[in-house]
XYZ file of C-alpha atoms in Angstrom:
194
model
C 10.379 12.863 31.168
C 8.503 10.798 28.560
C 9.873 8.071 27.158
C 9.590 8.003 23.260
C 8.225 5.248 21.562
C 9.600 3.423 18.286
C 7.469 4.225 15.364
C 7.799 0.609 14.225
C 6.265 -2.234 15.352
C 7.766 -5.689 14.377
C 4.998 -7.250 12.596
C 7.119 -11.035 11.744
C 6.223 -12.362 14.470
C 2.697 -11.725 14.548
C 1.700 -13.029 10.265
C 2.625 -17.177 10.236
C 3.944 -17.588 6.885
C 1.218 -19.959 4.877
C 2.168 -21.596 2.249
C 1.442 -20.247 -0.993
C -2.171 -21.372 -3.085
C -1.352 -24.081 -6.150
C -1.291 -21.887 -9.458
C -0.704 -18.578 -7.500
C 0.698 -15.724 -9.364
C 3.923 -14.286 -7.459
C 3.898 -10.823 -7.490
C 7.362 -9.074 -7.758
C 7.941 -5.455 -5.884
C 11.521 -4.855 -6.166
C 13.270 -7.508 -4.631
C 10.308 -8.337 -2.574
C 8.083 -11.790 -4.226
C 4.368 -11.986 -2.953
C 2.690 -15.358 -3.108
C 5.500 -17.372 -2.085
C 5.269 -19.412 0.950
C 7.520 -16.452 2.793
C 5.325 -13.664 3.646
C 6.941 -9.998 2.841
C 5.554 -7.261 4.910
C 5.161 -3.605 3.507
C 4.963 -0.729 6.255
C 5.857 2.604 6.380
C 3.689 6.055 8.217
C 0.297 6.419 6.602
C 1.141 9.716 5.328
C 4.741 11.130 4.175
C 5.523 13.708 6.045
C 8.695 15.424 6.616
C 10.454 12.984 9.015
C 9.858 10.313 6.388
C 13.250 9.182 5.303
C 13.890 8.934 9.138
C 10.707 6.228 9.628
C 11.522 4.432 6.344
C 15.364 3.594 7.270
C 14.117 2.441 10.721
C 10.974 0.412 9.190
C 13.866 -1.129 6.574
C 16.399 -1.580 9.495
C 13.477 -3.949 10.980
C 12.936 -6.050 8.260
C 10.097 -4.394 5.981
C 10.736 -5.268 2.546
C 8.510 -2.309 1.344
C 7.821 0.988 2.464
C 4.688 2.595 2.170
C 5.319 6.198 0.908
C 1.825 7.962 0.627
C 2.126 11.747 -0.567
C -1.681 12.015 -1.470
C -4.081 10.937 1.191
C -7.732 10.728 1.034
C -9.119 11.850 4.335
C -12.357 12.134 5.964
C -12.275 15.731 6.431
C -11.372 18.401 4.305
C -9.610 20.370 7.166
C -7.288 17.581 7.830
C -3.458 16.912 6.677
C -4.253 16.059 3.083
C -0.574 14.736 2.162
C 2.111 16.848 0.501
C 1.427 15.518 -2.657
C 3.969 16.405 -5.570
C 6.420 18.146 -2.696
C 6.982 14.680 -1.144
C 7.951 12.492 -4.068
C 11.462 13.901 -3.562
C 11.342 12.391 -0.122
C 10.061 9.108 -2.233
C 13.125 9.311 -3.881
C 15.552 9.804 -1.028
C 13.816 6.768 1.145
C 14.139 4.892 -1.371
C 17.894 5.631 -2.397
C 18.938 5.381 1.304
C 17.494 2.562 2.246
C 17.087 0.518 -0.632
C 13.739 -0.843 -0.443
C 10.879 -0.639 -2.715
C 8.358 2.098 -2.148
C 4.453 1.580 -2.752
C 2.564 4.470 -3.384
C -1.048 5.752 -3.266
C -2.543 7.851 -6.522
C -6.091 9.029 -5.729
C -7.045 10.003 -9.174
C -5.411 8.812 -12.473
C -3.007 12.097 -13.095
C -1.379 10.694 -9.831
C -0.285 7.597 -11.482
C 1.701 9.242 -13.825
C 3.118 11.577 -11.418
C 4.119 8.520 -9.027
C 6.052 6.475 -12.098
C 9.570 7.172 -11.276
C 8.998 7.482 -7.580
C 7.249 4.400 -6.509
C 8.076 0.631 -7.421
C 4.352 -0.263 -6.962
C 0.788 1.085 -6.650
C -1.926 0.688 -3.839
C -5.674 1.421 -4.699
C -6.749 2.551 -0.912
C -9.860 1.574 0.680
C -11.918 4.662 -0.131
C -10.889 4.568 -4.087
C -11.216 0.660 -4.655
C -14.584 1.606 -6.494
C -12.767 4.134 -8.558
C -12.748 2.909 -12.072
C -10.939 5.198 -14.196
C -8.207 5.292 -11.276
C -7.957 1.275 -11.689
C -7.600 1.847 -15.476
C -4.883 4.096 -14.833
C -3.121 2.239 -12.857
C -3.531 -0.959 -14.944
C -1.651 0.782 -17.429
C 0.705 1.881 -15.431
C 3.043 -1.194 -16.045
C 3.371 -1.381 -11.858
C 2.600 -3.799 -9.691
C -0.915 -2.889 -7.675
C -2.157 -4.058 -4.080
C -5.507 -3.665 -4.308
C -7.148 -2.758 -0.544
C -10.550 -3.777 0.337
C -13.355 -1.007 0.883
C -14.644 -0.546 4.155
C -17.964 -2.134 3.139
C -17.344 -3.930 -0.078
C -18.092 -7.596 -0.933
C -16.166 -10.326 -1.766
C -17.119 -10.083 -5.747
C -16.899 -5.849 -5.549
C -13.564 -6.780 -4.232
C -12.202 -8.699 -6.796
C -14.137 -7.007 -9.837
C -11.902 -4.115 -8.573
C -9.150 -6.281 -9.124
C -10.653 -7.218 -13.068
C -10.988 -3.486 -14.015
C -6.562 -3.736 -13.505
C -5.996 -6.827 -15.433
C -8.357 -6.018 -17.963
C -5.834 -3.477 -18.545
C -2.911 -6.122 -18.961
C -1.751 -5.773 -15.668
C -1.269 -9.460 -14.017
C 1.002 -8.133 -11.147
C -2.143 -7.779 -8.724
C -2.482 -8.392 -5.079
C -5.495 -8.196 -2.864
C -5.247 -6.578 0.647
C -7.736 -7.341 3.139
C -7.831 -4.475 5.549
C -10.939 -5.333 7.395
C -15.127 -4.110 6.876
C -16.618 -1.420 9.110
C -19.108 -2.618 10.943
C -21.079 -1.668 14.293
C -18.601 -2.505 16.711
C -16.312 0.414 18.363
C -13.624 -1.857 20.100
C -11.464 -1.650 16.737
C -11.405 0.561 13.907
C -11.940 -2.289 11.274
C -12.837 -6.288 11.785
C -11.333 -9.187 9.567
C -13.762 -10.554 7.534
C -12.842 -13.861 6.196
């Protein structure tokens, strides 16, 4: 018999809580404040899927104070799961209501920002779209708070200009998330760059 293993892995622990930069925007997702000296941690299954509401009440239940909820996923391949896009904001919805914690969402183009609003509390630019510009404009607009990933081979400056094209938009609730660079080692998928 195999054991099963807990989809969630207690990340408090592991992230020392810095204190927060002098002048530092917070940034507000729900009830969740970024860029205070207590560090928030979003988590959640890369994709939603239909055991979703299931993962999200055990990520909540072990402290996450946002879920990730992504119904549209950008893949490598084209013959891969692809996300059930509209068919999964209902499942959004009932994460959300169950659990009651905050739900960040991934649009890949800009008619996926307006069918998020409603059904997630924040937006995250992924890795792959961070160059994206009409997608940042979009969801500058959007009135949402947006976390901002770096692309897997993107500068400092491309970084943040990504960041500009949303408050250019009037859109101050921004957050940058540094999800590591590919580069030419195979040991781990992605390696901190600081």
């Amino acid at each position: 018999m195999t054991r099963r293993r807990s989809p969630v892995v207690v990340i408090e622990s592991l992230v020392p809580s810095a204190p927060a930069r002098p002048g530092a925007r917070a940034v507000r997702i729900g009830d969740a404040v970024f860029g205070t000296d207590r560090v928030p941690v979003i988590a959640g299954p890369c994709a939603v899927e239909p055991g979703y509401v299931d993962h999200a009440m055990v990520t909540a239940e072990a402290g996450a104070a946002v879920l990730r909820g992504c119904v549209f996923k950008p893949r490598t391949s084209p013959h891969t799961f692809q996300g059930l896009g509209e068919n999964g904001l209902m499942l959004l919805d009932e994460a959300r209501g169950r659990t009651g914690a905050p739900v960040i969402a991934e649009p890949l183009e800009p008619s996926h920002v307006a069918a998020l609003a409603g059904h997630a509390d924040a937006l995250l630019i992924g890795a792959r779209s961070m160059h994206n510009t009409p997608l940042l404009r979009a969801a500058g607009r959007s009135g949402l708070p947006v976390v901002v990933k770096r692309g897997m081979s993107a500068t400092y400056d491309e970084w943040v200009a990504a960041a500009d094209y949303v408050l250019a938009e009037g859109n101050e609730a921004v957050m940058l998330c540094e999800r590591g660079i590919r580069t030419f080692e195979t040991a781990t998928r992605n390696t901190l760059d600081l």
